PDB file of C-alpha atoms in Angstrom:
ATOM      1  CA  UNK J  22     121.962 148.925  97.575  1.00 60.00           C
ATOM      2  CA  UNK J  23     118.389 148.407  97.679  1.00 69.00           C
ATOM      3  CA  UNK J  24     118.734 145.629  94.603  1.00 70.00           C
ATOM      4  CA  UNK J  25     121.836 143.540  97.169  1.00 76.00           C
ATOM      5  CA  UNK J  26     119.153 143.912  99.643  1.00 71.00           C
ATOM      6  CA  UNK J  27     116.804 142.161  98.051  1.00 80.00           C
ATOM      7  CA  UNK J  28     119.252 139.789  96.914  1.00 77.00           C
ATOM      8  CA  UNK J  29     120.531 138.858 100.187  1.00 76.00           C
ATOM      9  CA  UNK J  30     117.165 138.212 101.533  1.00 84.00           C
ATOM     10  CA  UNK J  31     115.619 135.936  98.276  1.00 91.00           C
ATOM     11  CA  UNK J  32     119.168 134.110  99.255  1.00 91.00           C
ATOM     12  CA  UNK J  33     118.157 134.121 103.302  1.00 92.00           C
ATOM     13  CA  UNK J  34     114.636 133.370 101.561  1.00 93.00           C
ATOM     14  CA  UNK J  35     115.472 130.392  99.437  1.00 95.00           C
ATOM     15  CA  UNK J  36     118.703 128.660 102.432  1.00 96.00           C
ATOM     16  CA  UNK J  37     115.433 128.373 104.689  1.00 95.00           C
ATOM     17  CA  UNK J  38     113.316 126.423 102.322  1.00 95.00           C
ATOM     18  CA  UNK J  39     116.517 124.116 102.213  1.00 96.00           C
ATOM     19  CA  UNK J  40     116.694 123.353 106.025  1.00 96.00           C
ATOM     20  CA  UNK J  41     112.830 122.524 106.062  1.00 97.00           C
ATOM     21  CA  UNK J  42     112.099 120.685 102.555  1.00 97.00           C
ATOM     22  CA  UNK J  43     116.045 118.813 103.338  1.00 97.00           C
ATOM     23  CA  UNK J  44     113.819 117.971 106.842  1.00 97.00           C
ATOM     24  CA  UNK J  45     111.590 116.313 105.393  1.00 97.00           C
ATOM     25  CA  UNK J  46     113.439 114.383 102.792  1.00 98.00           C
ATOM     26  CA  UNK J  47     114.619 112.758 106.670  1.00 98.00           C
ATOM     27  CA  UNK J  48     110.942 112.462 107.491  1.00 98.00           C
ATOM     28  CA  UNK J  49     110.050 111.176 104.677  1.00 97.00           C
ATOM     29  CA  UNK J  50     112.743 108.488 104.466  1.00 97.00           C
ATOM     30  CA  UNK J  51     111.923 107.229 107.673  1.00 97.00           C
ATOM     31  CA  UNK J  52     108.381 106.997 106.413  1.00 97.00           C
ATOM     32  CA  UNK J  53     109.438 104.735 103.612  1.00 96.00           C
ATOM     33  CA  UNK J  54     111.132 102.707 105.748  1.00 96.00           C
ATOM     34  CA  UNK J  55     108.041 102.021 107.976  1.00 96.00           C
ATOM     35  CA  UNK J  56     105.938 101.475 104.677  1.00 96.00           C
ATOM     36  CA  UNK J  57     108.777  99.139 103.500  1.00 95.00           C
ATOM     37  CA  UNK J  58     108.852  97.340 107.765  1.00 95.00           C
ATOM     38  CA  UNK J  59     104.866  97.191 107.367  1.00 95.00           C
ATOM     39  CA  UNK J  60     104.126  95.872 104.030  1.00 94.00           C
ATOM     40  CA  UNK J  61     100.932  94.079 104.971  1.00 92.00           C
ATOM     41  CA  UNK J  62      99.089  97.556 106.479  1.00 95.00           C
ATOM     42  CA  UNK J  63     100.310  99.738 103.648  1.00 94.00           C
ATOM     43  CA  UNK J  64      99.728  98.612 100.115  1.00 84.00           C
ATOM     44  CA  UNK J  65     101.291  99.801  97.461  1.00 81.00           C
ATOM     45  CA  UNK J  66      99.188 102.101  95.489  1.00 87.00           C
ATOM     46  CA  UNK J  67      97.497 104.079  98.016  1.00 92.00           C
ATOM     47  CA  UNK J  68     100.674 103.968 100.221  1.00 94.00           C
ATOM     48  CA  UNK J  69     103.300 105.191  97.247  1.00 92.00           C
ATOM     49  CA  UNK J  70     106.156 107.818  97.723  1.00 91.00           C
ATOM     50  CA  UNK J  71     104.833 110.777  97.457  1.00 95.00           C
ATOM     51  CA  UNK J  72     102.040 110.219 100.102  1.00 96.00           C
ATOM     52  CA  UNK J  73     105.190 109.745 102.161  1.00 96.00           C
ATOM     53  CA  UNK J  74     107.768 113.389 100.513  1.00 97.00           C
ATOM     54  CA  UNK J  75     103.486 114.646 101.576  1.00 97.00           C
ATOM     55  CA  UNK J  76     102.831 113.884 104.363  1.00 98.00           C
ATOM     56  CA  UNK J  77     106.297 114.868 105.890  1.00 98.00           C
ATOM     57  CA  UNK J  78     106.977 118.163 104.010  1.00 98.00           C
ATOM     58  CA  UNK J  79     103.627 119.303 105.287  1.00 98.00           C
ATOM     59  CA  UNK J  80     104.769 118.804 109.246  1.00 98.00           C
ATOM     60  CA  UNK J  81     108.077 120.271 108.389  1.00 98.00           C
ATOM     61  CA  UNK J  82     106.827 123.452 106.672  1.00 97.00           C
ATOM     62  CA  UNK J  83     104.052 123.166 110.008  1.00 98.00           C
ATOM     63  CA  UNK J  84     106.915 123.420 112.822  1.00 97.00           C
ATOM     64  CA  UNK J  85     110.255 124.037 110.943  1.00 97.00           C
ATOM     65  CA  UNK J  86     111.719 124.688 114.189  1.00 96.00           C
ATOM     66  CA  UNK J  87     111.129 121.290 114.775  1.00 96.00           C
ATOM     67  CA  UNK J  88     114.518 119.112 113.830  1.00 96.00           C
ATOM     68  CA  UNK J  89     114.616 115.404 112.616  1.00 97.00           C
ATOM     69  CA  UNK J  90     114.113 113.648 115.873  1.00 96.00           C
ATOM     70  CA  UNK J  91     111.951 115.995 117.412  1.00 96.00           C
ATOM     71  CA  UNK J  92     109.527 115.775 114.212  1.00 98.00           C
ATOM     72  CA  UNK J  93     109.663 111.239 113.769  1.00 98.00           C
ATOM     73  CA  UNK J  94     106.811 110.522 115.627  1.00 98.00           C
ATOM     74  CA  UNK J  95     104.707 113.143 113.925  1.00 98.00           C
ATOM     75  CA  UNK J  96     105.240 112.012 110.910  1.00 98.00           C
ATOM     76  CA  UNK J  97     104.759 108.258 112.161  1.00 98.00           C
ATOM     77  CA  UNK J  98     101.301 109.929 113.174  1.00 98.00           C
ATOM     78  CA  UNK J  99     100.014 110.765 110.480  1.00 98.00           C
ATOM     79  CA  UNK J 100     101.216 107.782 108.270  1.00 98.00           C
ATOM     80  CA  UNK J 101      99.004 106.329 111.705  1.00 98.00           C
ATOM     81  CA  UNK J 102      95.937 108.339 110.377  1.00 98.00           C
ATOM     82  CA  UNK J 103      96.446 107.452 107.013  1.00 97.00           C
ATOM     83  CA  UNK J 104      96.308 103.321 107.472  1.00 97.00           C
ATOM     84  CA  UNK J 105      93.708 104.028 110.041  1.00 98.00           C
ATOM     85  CA  UNK J 106      91.169 105.267 107.088  1.00 97.00           C
ATOM     86  CA  UNK J 107      92.220 103.174 104.482  1.00 96.00           C
ATOM     87  CA  UNK J 108      91.021 100.315 107.147  1.00 96.00           C
ATOM     88  CA  UNK J 109      88.270 101.687 107.912  1.00 97.00           C
ATOM     89  CA  UNK J 110      87.023 102.969 104.858  1.00 93.00           C
ATOM     90  CA  UNK J 111      88.288 100.636 101.876  1.00 92.00           C
ATOM     91  CA  UNK J 112      88.922  97.550 103.651  1.00 94.00           C
ATOM     92  CA  UNK J 113      86.989  96.383 106.357  1.00 95.00           C
ATOM     93  CA  UNK J 114      83.720  95.137 105.247  1.00 94.00           C
ATOM     94  CA  UNK J 115      81.488  94.628 108.608  1.00 96.00           C
ATOM     95  CA  UNK J 116      80.322  96.746 111.629  1.00 96.00           C
ATOM     96  CA  UNK J 117      81.957  93.888 113.102  1.00 98.00           C
ATOM     97  CA  UNK J 118      84.915  94.002 111.398  1.00 97.00           C
ATOM     98  CA  UNK J 119      84.882  97.681 112.210  1.00 98.00           C
ATOM     99  CA  UNK J 120      84.068  97.588 116.452  1.00 98.00           C
ATOM    100  CA  UNK J 121      86.875  94.999 116.358  1.00 97.00           C
ATOM    101  CA  UNK J 122      89.152  97.331 115.088  1.00 98.00           C
ATOM    102  CA  UNK J 123      88.223 100.196 116.725  1.00 98.00           C
ATOM    103  CA  UNK J 124      88.326  97.477 120.107  1.00 98.00           C
ATOM    104  CA  UNK J 125      92.326  96.690 119.151  1.00 97.00           C
ATOM    105  CA  UNK J 126      92.774  99.503 118.470  1.00 98.00           C
ATOM    106  CA  UNK J 127      91.676 101.635 121.688  1.00 98.00           C
ATOM    107  CA  UNK J 128      93.763  98.307 123.713  1.00 98.00           C
ATOM    108  CA  UNK J 129      96.797  98.711 121.915  1.00 98.00           C
ATOM    109  CA  UNK J 130      96.059 102.333 122.808  1.00 98.00           C
ATOM    110  CA  UNK J 131      96.354 101.639 126.465  1.00 98.00           C
ATOM    111  CA  UNK J 132      99.105  99.271 126.291  1.00 97.00           C
ATOM    112  CA  UNK J 133      98.233  95.688 125.450  1.00 97.00           C
ATOM    113  CA  UNK J 134      99.786  94.407 122.786  1.00 97.00           C
ATOM    114  CA  UNK J 135      98.671  93.931 119.631  1.00 96.00           C
ATOM    115  CA  UNK J 136      97.541  90.536 118.710  1.00 93.00           C
ATOM    116  CA  UNK J 137      99.398  88.675 115.235  1.00 89.00           C
ATOM    117  CA  UNK J 138      97.078  89.064 113.627  1.00 92.00           C
ATOM    118  CA  UNK J 139      96.784  92.793 113.711  1.00 96.00           C
ATOM    119  CA  UNK J 140      99.274  95.015 111.146  1.00 96.00           C
ATOM    120  CA  UNK J 141      97.713  98.099 111.858  1.00 98.00           C
ATOM    121  CA  UNK J 142      98.204  97.856 116.137  1.00 98.00           C
ATOM    122  CA  UNK J 143     101.399  96.470 116.068  1.00 97.00           C
ATOM    123  CA  UNK J 144     102.578 100.216 114.057  1.00 98.00           C
ATOM    124  CA  UNK J 145     100.503 101.803 116.875  1.00 98.00           C
ATOM    125  CA  UNK J 146     101.941  99.435 119.428  1.00 98.00           C
ATOM    126  CA  UNK J 147     105.813 100.878 118.097  1.00 97.00           C
ATOM    127  CA  UNK J 148     104.634 104.775 117.947  1.00 98.00           C
ATOM    128  CA  UNK J 149     103.015 104.167 121.707  1.00 98.00           C
ATOM    129  CA  UNK J 150     106.280 103.120 122.635  1.00 98.00           C
ATOM    130  CA  UNK J 151     108.320 105.260 121.338  1.00 98.00           C
ATOM    131  CA  UNK J 152     105.862 108.317 122.612  1.00 98.00           C
ATOM    132  CA  UNK J 153     105.710 107.107 126.224  1.00 97.00           C
ATOM    133  CA  UNK J 154     109.264 107.416 126.347  1.00 96.00           C
ATOM    134  CA  UNK J 155     109.012 110.944 126.235  1.00 95.00           C
ATOM    135  CA  UNK J 156     108.646 113.103 130.074  1.00 93.00           C
ATOM    136  CA  UNK J 157     104.844 114.679 129.354  1.00 94.00           C
ATOM    137  CA  UNK J 158     103.251 111.110 128.547  1.00 95.00           C
ATOM    138  CA  UNK J 159     103.775 110.680 132.219  1.00 94.00           C
ATOM    139  CA  UNK J 160     100.577 113.099 132.245  1.00 94.00           C
ATOM    140  CA  UNK J 161      99.672 113.640 128.570  1.00 96.00           C
ATOM    141  CA  UNK J 162      99.400 110.078 128.137  1.00 97.00           C
ATOM    142  CA  UNK J 163      95.376 110.546 129.213  1.00 97.00           C
ATOM    143  CA  UNK J 164      94.818 113.208 127.003  1.00 97.00           C
ATOM    144  CA  UNK J 165      96.442 111.114 123.658  1.00 98.00           C
ATOM    145  CA  UNK J 166      94.154 108.189 124.806  1.00 98.00           C
ATOM    146  CA  UNK J 167      91.221 110.405 124.379  1.00 98.00           C
ATOM    147  CA  UNK J 168      92.238 111.481 121.091  1.00 98.00           C
ATOM    148  CA  UNK J 169      92.580 108.536 120.358  1.00 98.00           C
ATOM    149  CA  UNK J 170      89.761 107.227 121.245  1.00 98.00           C
ATOM    150  CA  UNK J 171      87.938 110.218 119.784  1.00 98.00           C
ATOM    151  CA  UNK J 172      89.156 109.347 116.129  1.00 98.00           C
ATOM    152  CA  UNK J 173      88.107 105.844 115.953  1.00 98.00           C
ATOM    153  CA  UNK J 174      84.547 107.270 116.660  1.00 98.00           C
ATOM    154  CA  UNK J 175      84.420 109.585 114.010  1.00 98.00           C
ATOM    155  CA  UNK J 176      85.803 106.897 111.975  1.00 98.00           C
ATOM    156  CA  UNK J 177      83.446 104.109 112.688  1.00 98.00           C
ATOM    157  CA  UNK J 178      80.089 106.322 112.562  1.00 97.00           C
ATOM    158  CA  UNK J 179      81.098 107.952 109.809  1.00 97.00           C
ATOM    159  CA  UNK J 180      80.842 104.190 108.204  1.00 96.00           C
ATOM    160  CA  UNK J 181      77.692 103.625 109.850  1.00 95.00           C
ATOM    161  CA  UNK J 182      76.538 106.486 108.553  1.00 95.00           C
ATOM    162  CA  UNK J 183      77.913 105.861 104.133  1.00 93.00           C
ATOM    163  CA  UNK J 184      76.759 102.201 104.385  1.00 92.00           C
ATOM    164  CA  UNK J 185      73.535 103.131 105.559  1.00 88.00           C
ATOM    165  CA  UNK J 186      73.077 105.845 103.138  1.00 79.00           C
ATOM    166  CA  UNK J 187      74.476 103.366 100.240  1.00 79.00           C
ATOM    167  CA  UNK J 188      71.878 101.136 101.163  1.00 72.00           C
ATOM    168  CA  UNK J 189      69.058 103.645 101.508  1.00 75.00           C
ATOM    169  CA  UNK J 190      68.565 102.332 105.093  1.00 75.00           C
ATOM    170  CA  UNK J 191      69.252 105.629 106.624  1.00 80.00           C
ATOM    171  CA  UNK J 192      69.270 109.716 105.274  1.00 88.00           C
ATOM    172  CA  UNK J 193      72.702 110.766 105.614  1.00 92.00           C
ATOM    173  CA  UNK J 194      73.976 113.072 108.074  1.00 96.00           C
ATOM    174  CA  UNK J 195      73.107 116.928 108.224  1.00 97.00           C
ATOM    175  CA  UNK J 196      76.395 118.993 107.879  1.00 98.00           C
ATOM    176  CA  UNK J 197      76.776 119.972 110.976  1.00 98.00           C
ATOM    177  CA  UNK J 198      76.230 116.858 112.409  1.00 98.00           C
ATOM    178  CA  UNK J 199      78.874 115.773 109.519  1.00 98.00           C
ATOM    179  CA  UNK J 200      81.358 118.764 111.040  1.00 98.00           C
ATOM    180  CA  UNK J 201      80.713 117.789 113.849  1.00 98.00           C
ATOM    181  CA  UNK J 202      82.265 114.342 113.731  1.00 98.00           C
ATOM    182  CA  UNK J 203      85.099 116.270 111.987  1.00 98.00           C
ATOM    183  CA  UNK J 204      87.556 113.782 114.396  1.00 98.00           C
ATOM    184  CA  UNK J 205      87.873 112.054 111.597  1.00 97.00           C
ATOM    185  CA  UNK J 206      89.996 113.902 109.732  1.00 98.00           C
ATOM    186  CA  UNK J 207      92.843 112.413 112.427  1.00 98.00           C
ATOM    187  CA  UNK J 208      94.181 115.964 112.916  1.00 98.00           C
ATOM    188  CA  UNK J 209      93.742 116.869 116.531  1.00 98.00           C
ATOM    189  CA  UNK J 210      95.574 113.700 117.333  1.00 98.00           C
ATOM    190  CA  UNK J 211      98.262 113.448 115.420  1.00 98.00           C
ATOM    191  CA  UNK J 212      98.842 117.291 117.051  1.00 98.00           C
ATOM    192  CA  UNK J 213      98.285 116.110 121.236  1.00 98.00           C
ATOM    193  CA  UNK J 214     100.968 113.441 119.615  1.00 97.00           C
ATOM    194  CA  UNK J 215     103.491 116.463 118.717  1.00 97.00           C
ATOM    195  CA  UNK J 216     102.858 118.781 122.336  1.00 97.00           C
ATOM    196  CA  UNK J 217     103.860 115.757 124.098  1.00 96.00           C
ATOM    197  CA  UNK J 218     106.578 114.845 121.968  1.00 95.00           C
ATOM    198  CA  UNK J 219     107.955 118.676 121.719  1.00 93.00           C
ATOM    199  CA  UNK J 220     105.875 120.667 124.393  1.00 80.00           C
ATOM    200  CA  UNK J 221     108.109 122.672 126.821  1.00 78.00           C
ATOM    201  CA  UNK J 222     107.047 122.242 130.627  1.00 78.00           C
ATOM    202  CA  UNK J 223     103.723 124.577 130.142  1.00 81.00           C
ATOM    203  CA  UNK J 224     102.218 121.350 127.307  1.00 86.00           C
ATOM    204  CA  UNK J 225      99.727 119.817 130.489  1.00 86.00           C
ATOM    205  CA  UNK J 226      98.571 123.409 131.494  1.00 90.00           C
ATOM    206  CA  UNK J 227      97.576 124.619 128.113  1.00 92.00           C
ATOM    207  CA  UNK J 228      96.282 121.745 126.373  1.00 94.00           C
ATOM    208  CA  UNK J 229      92.820 121.845 126.762  1.00 95.00           C
ATOM    209  CA  UNK J 230      92.938 125.751 124.620  1.00 95.00           C
ATOM    210  CA  UNK J 231      95.189 124.251 122.333  1.00 96.00           C
ATOM    211  CA  UNK J 232      93.118 121.072 121.711  1.00 97.00           C
ATOM    212  CA  UNK J 233      90.062 123.745 121.731  1.00 97.00           C
ATOM    213  CA  UNK J 234      92.074 125.695 118.752  1.00 97.00           C
ATOM    214  CA  UNK J 235      93.303 121.936 116.812  1.00 98.00           C
ATOM    215  CA  UNK J 236      89.362 121.390 116.966  1.00 98.00           C
ATOM    216  CA  UNK J 237      88.793 124.262 115.298  1.00 98.00           C
ATOM    217  CA  UNK J 238      91.539 124.352 112.841  1.00 98.00           C
ATOM    218  CA  UNK J 239      90.184 120.132 112.424  1.00 98.00           C
ATOM    219  CA  UNK J 240      86.927 121.132 111.118  1.00 98.00           C
ATOM    220  CA  UNK J 241      87.644 123.976 109.043  1.00 98.00           C
ATOM    221  CA  UNK J 242      90.569 121.673 107.427  1.00 98.00           C
ATOM    222  CA  UNK J 243      87.349 118.734 106.944  1.00 98.00           C
ATOM    223  CA  UNK J 244      86.151 121.377 104.560  1.00 98.00           C
ATOM    224  CA  UNK J 245      88.850 122.288 102.358  1.00 98.00           C
ATOM    225  CA  UNK J 246      89.673 118.452 101.961  1.00 97.00           C
ATOM    226  CA  UNK J 247      85.895 117.548 100.897  1.00 98.00           C
ATOM    227  CA  UNK J 248      86.024 120.683  98.678  1.00 97.00           C
ATOM    228  CA  UNK J 249      89.523 119.490  96.976  1.00 97.00           C
ATOM    229  CA  UNK J 250      88.285 115.822  97.055  1.00 96.00           C
ATOM    230  CA  UNK J 251      84.781 115.660  96.251  1.00 96.00           C
ATOM    231  CA  UNK J 252      84.935 113.735  92.755  1.00 94.00           C
ATOM    232  CA  UNK J 253      87.775 110.984  93.503  1.00 94.00           C
ATOM    233  CA  UNK J 254      85.231 110.437  97.357  1.00 94.00           C
ATOM    234  CA  UNK J 255      82.625 109.688  94.342  1.00 93.00           C
ATOM    235  CA  UNK J 256      84.594 107.578  92.381  1.00 92.00           C
ATOM    236  CA  UNK J 257      85.552 105.664  95.890  1.00 91.00           C
ATOM    237  CA  UNK J 258      81.861 105.798  97.505  1.00 91.00           C
ATOM    238  CA  UNK J 259      83.723 108.110 100.599  1.00 93.00           C
ATOM    239  CA  UNK J 260      81.621 110.627 102.729  1.00 95.00           C
ATOM    240  CA  UNK J 261      81.838 113.587 101.480  1.00 97.00           C
ATOM    241  CA  UNK J 262      80.029 117.683 102.788  1.00 98.00           C
ATOM    242  CA  UNK J 263      78.916 118.339  99.593  1.00 98.00           C
ATOM    243  CA  UNK J 264      77.077 114.987  99.061  1.00 95.00           C
ATOM    244  CA  UNK J 265      74.770 116.707 102.116  1.00 96.00           C
ATOM    245  CA  UNK J 266      74.101 120.232 100.657  1.00 97.00           C
ATOM    246  CA  UNK J 267      72.034 120.937  97.584  1.00 94.00           C
ATOM    247  CA  UNK J 268      74.550 123.412  96.462  1.00 96.00           C
ATOM    248  CA  UNK J 269      78.682 123.503  96.904  1.00 97.00           C
ATOM    249  CA  UNK J 270      78.172 127.064  97.698  1.00 98.00           C
ATOM    250  CA  UNK J 271      77.083 125.751 101.066  1.00 98.00           C
ATOM    251  CA  UNK J 272      80.306 124.261 101.824  1.00 98.00           C
ATOM    252  CA  UNK J 273      81.976 127.548 101.123  1.00 98.00           C
ATOM    253  CA  UNK J 274      80.325 129.656 102.919  1.00 98.00           C
ATOM    254  CA  UNK J 275      80.657 126.770 105.708  1.00 98.00           C
ATOM    255  CA  UNK J 276      84.297 126.950 105.096  1.00 98.00           C
ATOM    256  CA  UNK J 277      84.242 130.685 105.397  1.00 98.00           C
ATOM    257  CA  UNK J 278      83.106 130.989 108.858  1.00 98.00           C
ATOM    258  CA  UNK J 279      85.345 128.104 110.107  1.00 98.00           C
ATOM    259  CA  UNK J 280      88.015 129.976 109.053  1.00 98.00           C
ATOM    260  CA  UNK J 281      86.912 132.942 111.152  1.00 98.00           C
ATOM    261  CA  UNK J 282      86.571 131.095 113.627  1.00 97.00           C
ATOM    262  CA  UNK J 283      90.163 128.892 113.482  1.00 98.00           C
ATOM    263  CA  UNK J 284      91.875 132.384 112.911  1.00 97.00           C
ATOM    264  CA  UNK J 285      90.166 133.892 115.721  1.00 97.00           C
ATOM    265  CA  UNK J 286      90.812 131.231 118.579  1.00 96.00           C
ATOM    266  CA  UNK J 287      94.620 131.075 117.094  1.00 97.00           C
ATOM    267  CA  UNK J 288      94.632 134.355 117.380  1.00 96.00           C
ATOM    268  CA  UNK J 289      94.060 134.216 121.372  1.00 95.00           C
ATOM    269  CA  UNK J 290      96.515 131.798 121.667  1.00 95.00           C
ATOM    270  CA  UNK J 291      99.083 133.561 120.444  1.00 94.00           C
ATOM    271  CA  UNK J 292      99.006 135.652 122.898  1.00 93.00           C
ATOM    272  CA  UNK J 293     100.637 132.533 125.569  1.00 91.00           C
ATOM    273  CA  UNK J 294     101.594 129.807 123.263  1.00 93.00           C
ATOM    274  CA  UNK J 295     102.911 131.061 120.113  1.00 94.00           C
ATOM    275  CA  UNK J 296     104.640 128.783 119.382  1.00 94.00           C
ATOM    276  CA  UNK J 297     101.758 126.109 118.811  1.00 96.00           C
ATOM    277  CA  UNK J 298      99.505 128.744 117.595  1.00 96.00           C
ATOM    278  CA  UNK J 299     102.856 129.417 114.505  1.00 97.00           C
ATOM    279  CA  UNK J 300     102.210 125.399 114.089  1.00 97.00           C
ATOM    280  CA  UNK J 301      98.950 125.306 113.968  1.00 98.00           C
ATOM    281  CA  UNK J 302      98.351 128.419 111.722  1.00 98.00           C
ATOM    282  CA  UNK J 303     100.570 126.804 109.156  1.00 98.00           C
ATOM    283  CA  UNK J 304      99.541 123.311 109.892  1.00 98.00           C
ATOM    284  CA  UNK J 305      95.812 125.543 108.411  1.00 98.00           C
ATOM    285  CA  UNK J 306      97.475 127.016 105.596  1.00 97.00           C
ATOM    286  CA  UNK J 307      99.866 124.504 103.901  1.00 97.00           C
ATOM    287  CA  UNK J 308      97.472 122.101 103.692  1.00 97.00           C
ATOM    288  CA  UNK J 309      94.913 124.750 102.272  1.00 96.00           C
ATOM    289  CA  UNK J 310      97.733 125.998 100.019  1.00 96.00           C
ATOM    290  CA  UNK J 311      98.557 121.693  99.318  1.00 96.00           C
ATOM    291  CA  UNK J 312      94.889 120.863  98.680  1.00 96.00           C
ATOM    292  CA  UNK J 313      94.995 123.567  95.620  1.00 93.00           C
ATOM    293  CA  UNK J 314      96.469 120.992  93.166  1.00 92.00           C
ATOM    294  CA  UNK J 315      97.047 117.700  94.476  1.00 93.00           C
ATOM    295  CA  UNK J 316      96.010 114.971  97.349  1.00 92.00           C
ATOM    296  CA  UNK J 317      97.871 113.552  99.819  1.00 95.00           C
ATOM    297  CA  UNK J 318      96.714 109.630  98.660  1.00 94.00           C
ATOM    298  CA  UNK J 319      98.148 107.739  95.284  1.00 87.00           C
ATOM    299  CA  UNK J 320      96.435 106.492  92.767  1.00 78.00           C
ATOM    300  CA  UNK J 321      94.493 102.860  94.585  1.00 65.00           C
TER     301      UNK J 321
END
């Protein structure tokens, strides 16, 4: 009898995993259509099929209670974050170019049309138009624009840190300053968009607490990412937390503290926001497990 019960449980668990992977398959196909529709934005190599698959899987396992239509914008928000990161970190060659990119994205986030020579802005304009159709956007559109602004400013700040450090003009930031700039991971901006497109009627009243918890998860994931991608960051010339300290163990200890703080906030949030707390918890756990053996980016 016990063996029969275990077999039934294993079948149910496998079926649920299959359902979530099917949800991810729908998301991957949509992201691949995005890649094909914006060839000037998504260069072959770093934006490969595996990246689209990895993003869709991460979102599907973070929000398995949603359907494919509900996760479409969340997947696309992640893709915009990757495209923005690539534009700032690897294509921009001057401070003026980064400033122009930030101005354009801020204008589009506020509702301005993208210019003809701005493929990143065109992608964001499409996303904004879809997000603005969500009922909650009327109330929370300003919160999304603020999350976009924070992400853009964080990426611009890191560009200056990296460039000044490379040229020997300024010392690299402290680990504390680096973590305070964790919006460059573009995690919270994705989550705010997700809550606008899928949130319940109480989301506006809870958004400040949700953002605080998301920021805590974002800081932890900043270090999860850095610990996993240190060698790649060295090859690509990217900034990494390990470069800011004398010993990798310092970053590992900091991550332990950040995980504890994030878990504490998520436990508090779970009392009256169980769905959102579960989403952030799965996001933190899934991404931590994913980075143990691979990376989202394709080969540049």
